[in-house]
Short mmCIF file of C-alpha atoms in Angstrom, two decimals:
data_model
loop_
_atom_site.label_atom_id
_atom_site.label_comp_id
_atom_site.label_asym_id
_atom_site.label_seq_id
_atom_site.Cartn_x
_atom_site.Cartn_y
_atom_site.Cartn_z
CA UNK A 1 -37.38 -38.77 41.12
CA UNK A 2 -40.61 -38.65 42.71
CA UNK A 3 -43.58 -36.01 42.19
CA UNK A 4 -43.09 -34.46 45.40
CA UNK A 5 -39.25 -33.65 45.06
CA UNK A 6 -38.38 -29.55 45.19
CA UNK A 7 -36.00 -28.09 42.71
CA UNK A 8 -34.39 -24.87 42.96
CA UNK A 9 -33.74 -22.49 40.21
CA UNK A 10 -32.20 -19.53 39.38
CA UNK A 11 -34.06 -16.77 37.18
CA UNK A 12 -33.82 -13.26 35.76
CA UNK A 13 -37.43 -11.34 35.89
CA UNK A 14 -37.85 -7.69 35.09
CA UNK A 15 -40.18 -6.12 38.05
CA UNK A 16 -42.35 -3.34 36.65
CA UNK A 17 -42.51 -1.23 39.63
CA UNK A 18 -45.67 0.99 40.21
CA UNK A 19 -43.64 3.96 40.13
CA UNK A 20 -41.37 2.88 36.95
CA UNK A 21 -45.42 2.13 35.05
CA UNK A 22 -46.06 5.62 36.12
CA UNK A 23 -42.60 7.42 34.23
CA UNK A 24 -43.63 4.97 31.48
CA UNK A 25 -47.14 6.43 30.92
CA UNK A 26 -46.01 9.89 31.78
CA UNK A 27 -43.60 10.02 28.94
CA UNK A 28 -46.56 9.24 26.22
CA UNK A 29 -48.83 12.01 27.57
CA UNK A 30 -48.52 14.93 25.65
CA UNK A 31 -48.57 19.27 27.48
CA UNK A 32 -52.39 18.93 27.60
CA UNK A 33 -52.42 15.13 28.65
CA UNK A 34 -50.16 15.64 31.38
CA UNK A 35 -51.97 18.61 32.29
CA UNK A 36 -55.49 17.09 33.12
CA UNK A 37 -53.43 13.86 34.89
CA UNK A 38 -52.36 15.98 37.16
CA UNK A 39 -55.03 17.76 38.25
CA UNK A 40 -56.87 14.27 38.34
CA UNK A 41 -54.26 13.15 40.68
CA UNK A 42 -54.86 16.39 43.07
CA UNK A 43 -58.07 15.62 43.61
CA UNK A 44 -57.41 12.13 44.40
CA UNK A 45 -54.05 13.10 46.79
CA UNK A 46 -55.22 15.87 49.40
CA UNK A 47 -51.44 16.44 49.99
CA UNK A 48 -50.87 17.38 47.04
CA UNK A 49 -51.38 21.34 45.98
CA UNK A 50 -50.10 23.81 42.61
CA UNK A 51 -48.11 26.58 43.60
CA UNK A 52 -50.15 28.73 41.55
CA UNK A 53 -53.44 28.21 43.94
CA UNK A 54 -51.33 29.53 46.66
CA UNK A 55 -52.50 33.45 47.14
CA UNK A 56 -49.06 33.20 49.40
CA UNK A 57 -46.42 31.05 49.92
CA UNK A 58 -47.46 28.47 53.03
CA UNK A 59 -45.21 28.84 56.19
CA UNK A 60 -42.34 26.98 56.02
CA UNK A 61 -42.99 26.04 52.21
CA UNK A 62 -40.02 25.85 50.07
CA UNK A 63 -38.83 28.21 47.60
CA UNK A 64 -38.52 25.97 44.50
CA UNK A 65 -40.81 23.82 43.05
CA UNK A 66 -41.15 20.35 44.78
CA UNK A 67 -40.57 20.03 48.81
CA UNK A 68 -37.77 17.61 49.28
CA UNK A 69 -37.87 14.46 51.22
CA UNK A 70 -36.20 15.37 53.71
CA UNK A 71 -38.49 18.18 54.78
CA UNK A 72 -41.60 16.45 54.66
CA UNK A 73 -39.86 13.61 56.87
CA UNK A 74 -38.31 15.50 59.61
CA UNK A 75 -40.31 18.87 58.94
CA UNK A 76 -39.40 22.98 59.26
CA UNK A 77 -37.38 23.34 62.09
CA UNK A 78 -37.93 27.25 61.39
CA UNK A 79 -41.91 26.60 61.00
CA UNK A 80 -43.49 28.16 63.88
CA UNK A 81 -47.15 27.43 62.81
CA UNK A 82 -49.08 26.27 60.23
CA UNK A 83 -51.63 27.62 57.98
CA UNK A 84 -54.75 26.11 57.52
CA UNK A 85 -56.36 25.02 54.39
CA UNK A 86 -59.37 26.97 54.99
CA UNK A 87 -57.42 30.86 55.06
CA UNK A 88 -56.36 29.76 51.30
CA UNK A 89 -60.22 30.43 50.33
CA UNK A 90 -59.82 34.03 51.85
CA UNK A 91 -56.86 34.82 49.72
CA UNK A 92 -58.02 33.32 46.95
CA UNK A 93 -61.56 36.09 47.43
CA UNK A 94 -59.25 38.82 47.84
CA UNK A 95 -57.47 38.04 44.49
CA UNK A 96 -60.59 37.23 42.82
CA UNK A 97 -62.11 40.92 43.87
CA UNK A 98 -59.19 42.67 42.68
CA UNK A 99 -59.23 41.25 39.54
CA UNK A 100 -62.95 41.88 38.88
CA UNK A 101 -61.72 45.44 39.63
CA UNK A 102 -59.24 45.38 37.26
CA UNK A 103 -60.79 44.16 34.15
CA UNK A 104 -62.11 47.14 32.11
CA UNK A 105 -64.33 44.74 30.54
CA UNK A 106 -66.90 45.04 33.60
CA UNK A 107 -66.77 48.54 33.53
CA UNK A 108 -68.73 50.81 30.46
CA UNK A 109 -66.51 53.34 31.09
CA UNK A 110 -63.38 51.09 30.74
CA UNK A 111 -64.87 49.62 27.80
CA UNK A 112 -64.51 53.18 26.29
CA UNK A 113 -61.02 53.99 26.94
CA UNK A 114 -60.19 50.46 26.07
CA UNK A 115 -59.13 49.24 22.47
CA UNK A 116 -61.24 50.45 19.43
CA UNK A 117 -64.12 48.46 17.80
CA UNK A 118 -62.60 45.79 15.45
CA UNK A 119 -65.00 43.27 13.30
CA UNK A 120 -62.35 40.42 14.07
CA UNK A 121 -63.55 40.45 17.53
CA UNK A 122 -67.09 39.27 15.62
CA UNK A 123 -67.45 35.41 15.88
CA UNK A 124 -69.13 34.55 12.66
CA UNK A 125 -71.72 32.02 12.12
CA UNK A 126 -71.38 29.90 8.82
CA UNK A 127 -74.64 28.23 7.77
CA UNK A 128 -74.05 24.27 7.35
CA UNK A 129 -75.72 22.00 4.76
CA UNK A 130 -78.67 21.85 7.04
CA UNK A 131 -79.63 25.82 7.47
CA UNK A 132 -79.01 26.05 3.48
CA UNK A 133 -80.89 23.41 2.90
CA UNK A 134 -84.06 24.81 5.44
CA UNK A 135 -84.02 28.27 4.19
CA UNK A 136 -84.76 26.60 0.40
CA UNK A 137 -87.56 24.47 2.21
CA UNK A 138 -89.41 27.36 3.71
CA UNK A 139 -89.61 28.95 0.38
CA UNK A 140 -91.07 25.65 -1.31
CA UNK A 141 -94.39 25.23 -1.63
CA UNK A 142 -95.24 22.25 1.00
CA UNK A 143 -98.02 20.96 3.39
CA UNK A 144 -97.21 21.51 7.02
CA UNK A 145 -96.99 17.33 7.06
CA UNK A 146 -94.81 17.28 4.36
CA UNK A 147 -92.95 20.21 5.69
CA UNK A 148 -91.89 18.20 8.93
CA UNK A 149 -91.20 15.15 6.78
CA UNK A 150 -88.43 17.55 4.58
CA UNK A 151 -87.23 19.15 8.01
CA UNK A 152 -86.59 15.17 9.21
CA UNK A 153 -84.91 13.94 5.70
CA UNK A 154 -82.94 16.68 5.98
CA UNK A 155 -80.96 15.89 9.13
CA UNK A 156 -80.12 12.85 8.29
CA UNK A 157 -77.91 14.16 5.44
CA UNK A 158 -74.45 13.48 6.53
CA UNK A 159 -71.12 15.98 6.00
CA UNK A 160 -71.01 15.18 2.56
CA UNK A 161 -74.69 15.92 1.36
CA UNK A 162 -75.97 12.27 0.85
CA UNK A 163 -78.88 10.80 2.37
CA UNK A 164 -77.91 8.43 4.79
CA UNK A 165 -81.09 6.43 5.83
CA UNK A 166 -83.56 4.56 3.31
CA UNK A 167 -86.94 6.14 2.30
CA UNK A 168 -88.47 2.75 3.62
CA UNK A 169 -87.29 3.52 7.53
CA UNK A 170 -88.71 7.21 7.24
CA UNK A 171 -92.02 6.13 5.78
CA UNK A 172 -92.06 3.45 8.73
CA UNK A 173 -91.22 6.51 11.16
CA UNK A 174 -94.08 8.66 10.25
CA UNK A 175 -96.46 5.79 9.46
CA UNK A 176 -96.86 7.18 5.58
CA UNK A 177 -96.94 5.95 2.04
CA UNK A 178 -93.13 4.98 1.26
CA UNK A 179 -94.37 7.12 -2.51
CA UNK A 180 -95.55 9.98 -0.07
CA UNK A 181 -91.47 10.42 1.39
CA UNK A 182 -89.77 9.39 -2.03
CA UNK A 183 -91.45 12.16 -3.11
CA UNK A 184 -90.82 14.57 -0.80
CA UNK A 185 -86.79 13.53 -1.21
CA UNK A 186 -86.88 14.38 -5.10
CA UNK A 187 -88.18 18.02 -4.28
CA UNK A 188 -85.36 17.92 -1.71
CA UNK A 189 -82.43 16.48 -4.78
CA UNK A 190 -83.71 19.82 -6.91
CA UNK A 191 -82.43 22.14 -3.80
CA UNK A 192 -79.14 23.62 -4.22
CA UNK A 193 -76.03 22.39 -4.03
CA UNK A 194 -77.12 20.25 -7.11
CA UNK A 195 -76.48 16.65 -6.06
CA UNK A 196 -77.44 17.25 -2.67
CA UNK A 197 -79.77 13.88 -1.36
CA UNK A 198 -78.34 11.57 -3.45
CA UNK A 199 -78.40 8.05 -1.69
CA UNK A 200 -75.00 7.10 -4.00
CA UNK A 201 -72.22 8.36 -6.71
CA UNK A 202 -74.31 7.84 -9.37
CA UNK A 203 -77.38 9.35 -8.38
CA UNK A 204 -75.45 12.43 -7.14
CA UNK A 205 -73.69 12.87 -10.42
CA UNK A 206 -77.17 11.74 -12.08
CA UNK A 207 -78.72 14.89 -10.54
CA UNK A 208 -75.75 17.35 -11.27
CA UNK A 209 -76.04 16.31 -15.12
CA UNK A 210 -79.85 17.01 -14.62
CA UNK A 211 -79.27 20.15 -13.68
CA UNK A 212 -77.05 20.87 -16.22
CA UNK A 213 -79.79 19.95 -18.65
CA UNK A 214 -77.69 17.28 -21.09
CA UNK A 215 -78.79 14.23 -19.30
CA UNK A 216 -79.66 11.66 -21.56
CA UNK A 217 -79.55 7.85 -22.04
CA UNK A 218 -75.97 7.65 -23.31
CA UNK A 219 -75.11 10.06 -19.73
CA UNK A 220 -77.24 7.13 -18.21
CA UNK A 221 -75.38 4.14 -19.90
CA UNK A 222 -72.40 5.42 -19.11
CA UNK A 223 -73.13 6.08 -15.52
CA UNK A 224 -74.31 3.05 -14.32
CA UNK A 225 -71.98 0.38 -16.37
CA UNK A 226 -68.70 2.15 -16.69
CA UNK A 227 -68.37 4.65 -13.59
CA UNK A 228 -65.48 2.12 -12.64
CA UNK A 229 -64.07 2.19 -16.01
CA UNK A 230 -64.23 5.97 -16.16
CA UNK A 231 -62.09 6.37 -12.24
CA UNK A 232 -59.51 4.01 -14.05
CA UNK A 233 -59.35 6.84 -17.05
CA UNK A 234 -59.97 3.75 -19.80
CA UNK A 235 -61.84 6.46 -22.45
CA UNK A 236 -61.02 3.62 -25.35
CA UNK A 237 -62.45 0.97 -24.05
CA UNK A 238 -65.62 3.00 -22.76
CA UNK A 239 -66.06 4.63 -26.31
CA UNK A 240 -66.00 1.28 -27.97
CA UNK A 241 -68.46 -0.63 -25.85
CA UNK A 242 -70.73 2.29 -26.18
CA UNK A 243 -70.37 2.11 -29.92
CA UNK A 244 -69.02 6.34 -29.48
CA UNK A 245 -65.84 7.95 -30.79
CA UNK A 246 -63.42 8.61 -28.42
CA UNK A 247 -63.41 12.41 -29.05
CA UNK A 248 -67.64 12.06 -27.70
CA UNK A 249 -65.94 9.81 -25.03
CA UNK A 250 -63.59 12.27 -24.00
CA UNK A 251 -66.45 14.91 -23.97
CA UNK A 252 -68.41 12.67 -21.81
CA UNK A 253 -66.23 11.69 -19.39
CA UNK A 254 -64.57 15.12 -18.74
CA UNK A 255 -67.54 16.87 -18.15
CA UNK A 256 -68.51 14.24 -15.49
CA UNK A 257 -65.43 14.78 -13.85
CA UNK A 258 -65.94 18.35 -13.57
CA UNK A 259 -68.83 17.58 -11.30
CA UNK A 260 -68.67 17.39 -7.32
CA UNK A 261 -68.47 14.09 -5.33
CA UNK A 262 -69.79 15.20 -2.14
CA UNK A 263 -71.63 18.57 -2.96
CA UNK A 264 -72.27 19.12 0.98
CA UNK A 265 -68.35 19.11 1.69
CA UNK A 266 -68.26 22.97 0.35
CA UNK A 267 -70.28 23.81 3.89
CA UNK A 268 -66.74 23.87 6.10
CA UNK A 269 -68.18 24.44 9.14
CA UNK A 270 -68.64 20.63 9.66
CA UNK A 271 -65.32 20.11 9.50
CA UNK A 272 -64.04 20.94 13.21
CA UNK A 273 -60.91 22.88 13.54
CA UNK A 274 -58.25 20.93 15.30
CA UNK A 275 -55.36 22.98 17.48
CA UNK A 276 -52.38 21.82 18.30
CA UNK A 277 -50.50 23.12 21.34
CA UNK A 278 -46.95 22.86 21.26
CA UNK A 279 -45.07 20.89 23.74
CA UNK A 280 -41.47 22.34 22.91
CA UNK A 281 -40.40 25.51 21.79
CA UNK A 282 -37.28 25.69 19.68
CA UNK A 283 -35.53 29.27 20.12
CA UNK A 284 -32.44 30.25 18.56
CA UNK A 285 -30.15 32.19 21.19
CA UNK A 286 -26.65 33.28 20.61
CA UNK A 287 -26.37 31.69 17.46
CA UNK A 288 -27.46 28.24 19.27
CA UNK A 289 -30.68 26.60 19.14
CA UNK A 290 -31.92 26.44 22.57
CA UNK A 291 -35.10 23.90 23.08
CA UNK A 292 -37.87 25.29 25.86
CA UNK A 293 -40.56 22.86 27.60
CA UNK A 294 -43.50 24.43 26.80
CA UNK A 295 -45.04 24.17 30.38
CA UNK A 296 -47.09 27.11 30.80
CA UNK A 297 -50.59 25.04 31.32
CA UNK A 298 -48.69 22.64 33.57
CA UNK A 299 -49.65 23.30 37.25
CA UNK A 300 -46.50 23.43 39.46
CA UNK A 301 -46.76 20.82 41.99
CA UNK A 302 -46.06 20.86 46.11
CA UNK A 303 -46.57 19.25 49.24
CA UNK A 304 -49.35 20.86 51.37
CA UNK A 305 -47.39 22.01 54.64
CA UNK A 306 -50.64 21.43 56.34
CA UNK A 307 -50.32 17.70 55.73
CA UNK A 308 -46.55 17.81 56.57
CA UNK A 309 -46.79 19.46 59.97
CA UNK A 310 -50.19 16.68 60.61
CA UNK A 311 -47.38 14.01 60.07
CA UNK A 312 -45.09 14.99 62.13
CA UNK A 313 -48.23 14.91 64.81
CA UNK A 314 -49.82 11.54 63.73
CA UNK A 315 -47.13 9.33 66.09
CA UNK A 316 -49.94 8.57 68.21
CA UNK A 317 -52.24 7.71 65.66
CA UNK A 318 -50.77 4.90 63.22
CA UNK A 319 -53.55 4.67 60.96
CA UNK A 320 -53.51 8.02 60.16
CA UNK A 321 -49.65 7.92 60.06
CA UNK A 322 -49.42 5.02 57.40
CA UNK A 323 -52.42 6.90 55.65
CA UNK A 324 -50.14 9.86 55.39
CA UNK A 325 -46.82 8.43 54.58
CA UNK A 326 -48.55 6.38 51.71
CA UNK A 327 -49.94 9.72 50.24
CA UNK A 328 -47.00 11.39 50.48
CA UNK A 329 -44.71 8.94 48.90
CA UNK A 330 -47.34 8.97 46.30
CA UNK A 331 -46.88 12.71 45.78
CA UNK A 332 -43.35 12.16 45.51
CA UNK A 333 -42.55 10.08 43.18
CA UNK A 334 -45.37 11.80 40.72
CA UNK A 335 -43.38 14.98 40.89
CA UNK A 336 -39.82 13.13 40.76
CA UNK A 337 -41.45 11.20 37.39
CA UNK A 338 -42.79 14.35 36.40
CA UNK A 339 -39.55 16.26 36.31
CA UNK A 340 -37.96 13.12 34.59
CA UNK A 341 -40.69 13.18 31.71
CA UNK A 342 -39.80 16.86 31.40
CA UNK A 343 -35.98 16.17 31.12
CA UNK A 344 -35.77 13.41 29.00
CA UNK A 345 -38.44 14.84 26.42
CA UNK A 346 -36.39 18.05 26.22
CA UNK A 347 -33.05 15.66 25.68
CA UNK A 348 -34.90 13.52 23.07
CA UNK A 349 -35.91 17.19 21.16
CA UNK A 350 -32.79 19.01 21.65
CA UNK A 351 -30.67 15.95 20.17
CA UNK A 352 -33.28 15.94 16.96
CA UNK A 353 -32.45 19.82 16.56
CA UNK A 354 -28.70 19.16 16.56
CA UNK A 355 -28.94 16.35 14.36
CA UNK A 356 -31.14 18.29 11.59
CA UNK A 357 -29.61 21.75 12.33
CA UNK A 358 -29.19 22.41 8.44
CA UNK A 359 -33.04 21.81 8.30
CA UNK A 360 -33.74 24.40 10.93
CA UNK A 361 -31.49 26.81 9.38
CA UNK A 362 -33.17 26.05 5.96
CA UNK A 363 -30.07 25.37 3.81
CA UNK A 364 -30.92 21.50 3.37
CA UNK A 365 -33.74 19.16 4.04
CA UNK A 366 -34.03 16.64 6.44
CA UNK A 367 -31.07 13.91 7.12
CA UNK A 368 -32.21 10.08 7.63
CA UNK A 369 -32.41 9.59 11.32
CA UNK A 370 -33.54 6.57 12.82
CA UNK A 371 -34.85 5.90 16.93
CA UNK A 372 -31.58 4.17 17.58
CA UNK A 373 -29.57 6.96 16.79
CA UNK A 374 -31.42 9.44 18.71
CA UNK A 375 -31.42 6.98 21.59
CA UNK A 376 -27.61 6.11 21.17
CA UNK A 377 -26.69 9.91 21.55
CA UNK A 378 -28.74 10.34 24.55
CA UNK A 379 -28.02 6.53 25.75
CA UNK A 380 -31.66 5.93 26.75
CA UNK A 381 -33.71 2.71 24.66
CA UNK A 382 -35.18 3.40 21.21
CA UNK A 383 -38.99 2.48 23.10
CA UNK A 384 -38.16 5.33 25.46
CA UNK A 385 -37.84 7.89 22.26
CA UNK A 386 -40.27 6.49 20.55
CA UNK A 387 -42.50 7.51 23.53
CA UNK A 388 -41.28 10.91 23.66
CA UNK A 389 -42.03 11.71 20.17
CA UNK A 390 -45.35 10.56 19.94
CA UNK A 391 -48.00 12.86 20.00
CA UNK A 392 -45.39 15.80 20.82
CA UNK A 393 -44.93 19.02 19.05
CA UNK A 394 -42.10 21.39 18.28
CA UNK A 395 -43.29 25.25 17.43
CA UNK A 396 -40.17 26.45 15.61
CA UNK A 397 -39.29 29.53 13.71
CA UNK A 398 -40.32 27.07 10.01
CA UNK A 399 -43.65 26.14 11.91
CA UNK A 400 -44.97 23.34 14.53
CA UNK A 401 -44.04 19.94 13.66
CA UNK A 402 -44.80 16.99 15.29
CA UNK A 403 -41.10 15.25 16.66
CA UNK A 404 -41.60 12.13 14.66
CA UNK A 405 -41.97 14.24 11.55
CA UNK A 406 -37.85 14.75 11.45
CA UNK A 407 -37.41 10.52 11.97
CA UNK A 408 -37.37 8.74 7.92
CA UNK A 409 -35.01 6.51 6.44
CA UNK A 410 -32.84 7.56 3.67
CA UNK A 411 -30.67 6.39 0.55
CA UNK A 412 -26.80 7.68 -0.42
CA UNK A 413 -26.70 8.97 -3.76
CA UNK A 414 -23.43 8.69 -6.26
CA UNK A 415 -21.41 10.98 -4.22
CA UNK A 416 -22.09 9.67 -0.73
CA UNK A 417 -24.20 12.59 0.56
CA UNK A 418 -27.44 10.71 2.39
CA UNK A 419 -31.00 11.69 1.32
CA UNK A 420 -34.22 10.92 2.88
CA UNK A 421 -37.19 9.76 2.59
CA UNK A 422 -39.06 12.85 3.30
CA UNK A 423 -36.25 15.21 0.15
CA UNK A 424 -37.44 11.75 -2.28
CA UNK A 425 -41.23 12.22 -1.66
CA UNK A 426 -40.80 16.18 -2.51
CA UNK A 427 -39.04 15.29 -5.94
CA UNK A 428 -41.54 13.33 -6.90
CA UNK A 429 -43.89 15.27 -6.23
CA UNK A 430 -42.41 17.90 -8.05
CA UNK A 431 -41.63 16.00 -11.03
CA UNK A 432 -45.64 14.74 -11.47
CA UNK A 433 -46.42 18.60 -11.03
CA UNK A 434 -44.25 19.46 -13.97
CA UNK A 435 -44.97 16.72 -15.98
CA UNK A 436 -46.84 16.58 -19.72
CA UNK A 437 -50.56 15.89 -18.73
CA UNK A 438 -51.50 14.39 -21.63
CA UNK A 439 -48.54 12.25 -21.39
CA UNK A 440 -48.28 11.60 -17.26
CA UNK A 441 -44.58 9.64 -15.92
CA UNK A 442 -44.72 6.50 -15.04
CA UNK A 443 -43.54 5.27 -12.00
CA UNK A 444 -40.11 3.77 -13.54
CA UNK A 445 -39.80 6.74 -15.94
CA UNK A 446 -39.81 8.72 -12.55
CA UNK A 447 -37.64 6.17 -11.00
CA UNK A 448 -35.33 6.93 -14.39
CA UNK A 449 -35.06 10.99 -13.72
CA UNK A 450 -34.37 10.09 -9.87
CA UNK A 451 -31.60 7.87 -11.28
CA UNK A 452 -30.24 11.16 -13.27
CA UNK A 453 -29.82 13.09 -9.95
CA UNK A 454 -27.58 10.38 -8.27
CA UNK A 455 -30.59 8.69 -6.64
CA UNK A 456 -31.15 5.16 -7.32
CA UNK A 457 -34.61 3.80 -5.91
CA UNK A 458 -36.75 1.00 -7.22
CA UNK A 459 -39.84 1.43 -9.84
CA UNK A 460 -42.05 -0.41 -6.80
CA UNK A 461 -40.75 2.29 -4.17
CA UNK A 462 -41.31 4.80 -6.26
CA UNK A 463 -45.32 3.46 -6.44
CA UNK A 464 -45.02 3.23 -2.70
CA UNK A 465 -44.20 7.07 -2.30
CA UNK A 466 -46.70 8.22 -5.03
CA UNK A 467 -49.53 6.31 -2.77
CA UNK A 468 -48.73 7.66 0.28
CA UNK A 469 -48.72 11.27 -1.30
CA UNK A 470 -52.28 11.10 -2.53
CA UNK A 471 -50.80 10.59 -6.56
CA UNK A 472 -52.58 8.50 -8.96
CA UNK A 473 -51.01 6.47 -11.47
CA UNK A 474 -50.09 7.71 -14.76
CA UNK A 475 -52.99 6.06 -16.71
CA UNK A 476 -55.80 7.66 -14.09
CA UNK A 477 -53.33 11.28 -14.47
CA UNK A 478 -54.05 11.44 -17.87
CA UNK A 479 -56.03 13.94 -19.70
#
């Protein structure tokens, strides 16, 4: 057999189709997602329109939703002209005037008769770390210079209330003694919140005890040799290498952990707010849960009859034909994906609501459910639920949770009844709340009471569990 001799084989390839990537990427975009994709690809189609910018319905347009195929190929017998584009604007004026008209809030008068004056129409302003911080500086007792130096050490607190550069960079920034700015910072660390500047734990906590008035060198041993020891709650061993009786240990330590981390944090207003809009609304009608796409922010697509009628008189022109034919098949299968996104999210939810109906009806917690079951009662592929879930919310009548919220594994207890994940992290977390603090569980003495209630579960998953719920371990729990 020489180099040159041609084989032929026989092969399986899967062929990811632009329009099967598209129903792929659809299905991981979430209400708001899918939202701003679309009006992306309106701008980018010019045959493509929302039913809602329509002040009327275009000549020959269709009823429902989407035109069909078959239209926009052969066109509206029944069409005996078409509108142009440029009489939307007109309609669009009309509606625009009317409205203006309409809203009381443009009108003194209207503003009158309107609802009464309530303060929870006030937005209120919340002063951050920053404007406390200012207002303390303009009462202090500076030179203008070192007045702009304060203002500039004061920004670059972060969230938290520590000062995030180095006195060195600052002093290089307003060509000044590095003395002149280290200064200036420890007239800043006496502002309130006490602990505010600090460049680190232990200064912060340094400055709190200051404040306090009961720092002292044993407050200073014990802060910058044992601050590990102290987070790991070993009180014996710190009272004997500082030569102190426990009780004076105990004393020391608890009053340090009394004092605040991050003394900036208590200023909210740098934490943003994040919404969530709902994707799927879960309503209970007739004694049956009934889930609703949520698509009120989704513009409703169509197929510009402008476009469709310039087709159908575009056979002399085949550039512009193709040019057409390619947009419009474009537009098509976008709404045909579209409508399957829709349909198979609303599957994927409605099966999760059947499966934990006792959940939603709040006499039991959640069941185990895995992807593949989900997928097997729906016969789609576990990667296609896994898409829909992601990122997607349910508002229900118990509150919005996200769809992968209701998917953990589970164990059978001693009487064959299956109990998840989710029902195991709640016990344990209510058995650490109840325990003796001075004598905290450990993880296989909780793993012990678990075994009581007909739930076996290792001493190691157990300590998995308690990390992922934010619980220390019994020796840091003690007091």
């Amino acid at each position: 057999m020489t180099g040159n001799d041609m084989r032929l084989e026989q092969s399986q390839k899967l062929a990811m189709t632009p329009e099967l990537v598209q129903a792929i990427n659809l299905l991981q975009l979430n209400t708001q997602e899918l939202s701003a994709f679309i009006w992306e690809q309106i701008l980018s189609n010019p045959v493509l329109e929302t039913e809602e910018g329509l002040g009327e319905k275009a000549e020959g347009g269709s009823d429902g939703t989407y035109e069909t195929e078959e239209t926009i190929q052969h066109g509206d017998p029944q069409e005996e002209h078409v509108r142009e584009p440029s009489t939307e604007w007109g309609v669009q004026a009309d509606r625009l005037r009317e409205w203006m008209e309409d809203d009381i809030s443009y009108s003194p008068k209207g503003a009158e008769e309107g609802k009464a004056f309530g303060f929870e129409n006030i937005s209120v302003h919340r002063a951050t770390l920053q404007d406390n911080m200012l207002m303390q500086l303009y009462a202090a007792a500076m030179s203008p210079k070192q007045q702009i130096i304060a203002e500039y050490l004061i920004e670059l607190m972060d969230d938290n209330g520590y000062f995030s550069s180095s006195v060195k960079e600052v002093a290089g920034h307003f060509k000044t003694e590095e003395e002149a700015v280290e200064e200036i910072l420890r007239t800043l660390q006496t502002f309130e919140p006490a602990g505010v500047g600090a460049r680190n734990l232990e200064e912060c906590l340094k400055l709190q005890l200051i404040n306090f008035g009961v720092y002292d060198e044993k407050y200073e041993r014990l802060l910058h040799e044992f601050l590990h020891s102290l987070a790991d709650n070993k009180i014996s061993w710190i009272a004997k290498q500082m030569n102190v009786s426990r009780k004076e240990a105990e004393e020391m330590c608890g009053l340090i952990k009394t004092l605040e981390p991050k003394p900036g944090r208590q200023f909210a207003t740098s934490e943003k707010t994040q919404y969530i809009f709902p994707d799927l609304l879960l309503e209970k009608i007739n004694d049956e849960y009934v889930v609703i796409l949520n698509d009120s922010s989704i513009p409703t697509l169509r197929v510009n009859s402008y476009y469709r009628s310039l087709l159908e008189h575009s056979k002399t022109d085949q550039v512009l034909e193709e040019y057409l034919k390619d947009k419009m098949g474009s537009a098509l299968r976008l709404m045909k994906n579209i409508d399957q996104r829709n349909r198979t999210i609303v599957a994927v939810a409605s099966a999760i609501v059947n499966y934990q109906k006792d959940f939603f009806e709040g006499c039991g917690g959640l069941k185990p459910m895995t992807l593949k079951e989900i997928a097997d009662e729906i016969s789609v592929h576990e990667s296609t639920v896994s898409r829909c879930v992601k990122g997607k919310y349910m508002e229900t009548e118990r509150g919005i949770y996200e769809l992968k919220f209701f998917f953990s594994s589970g164990y059978t207890n001693t009487v064959g009844e299956q109990v998840s994940a989710f029902n195991i992290k709640k016990r344990i977390k209510e058995i650490v709340k109840q325990e003796n603090p001075k004598k905290p569980l450990g993880d296989q003495n909780i793993a012990q009471l678990l075994e009581q209630e007909g739930i076996y579960i290792s001493r190691r998953t157990i300590a998995k569990y308690r990390d992922e719920l934010g619980i220390l371990s019994s020796s840091k729990r003690r007091r």
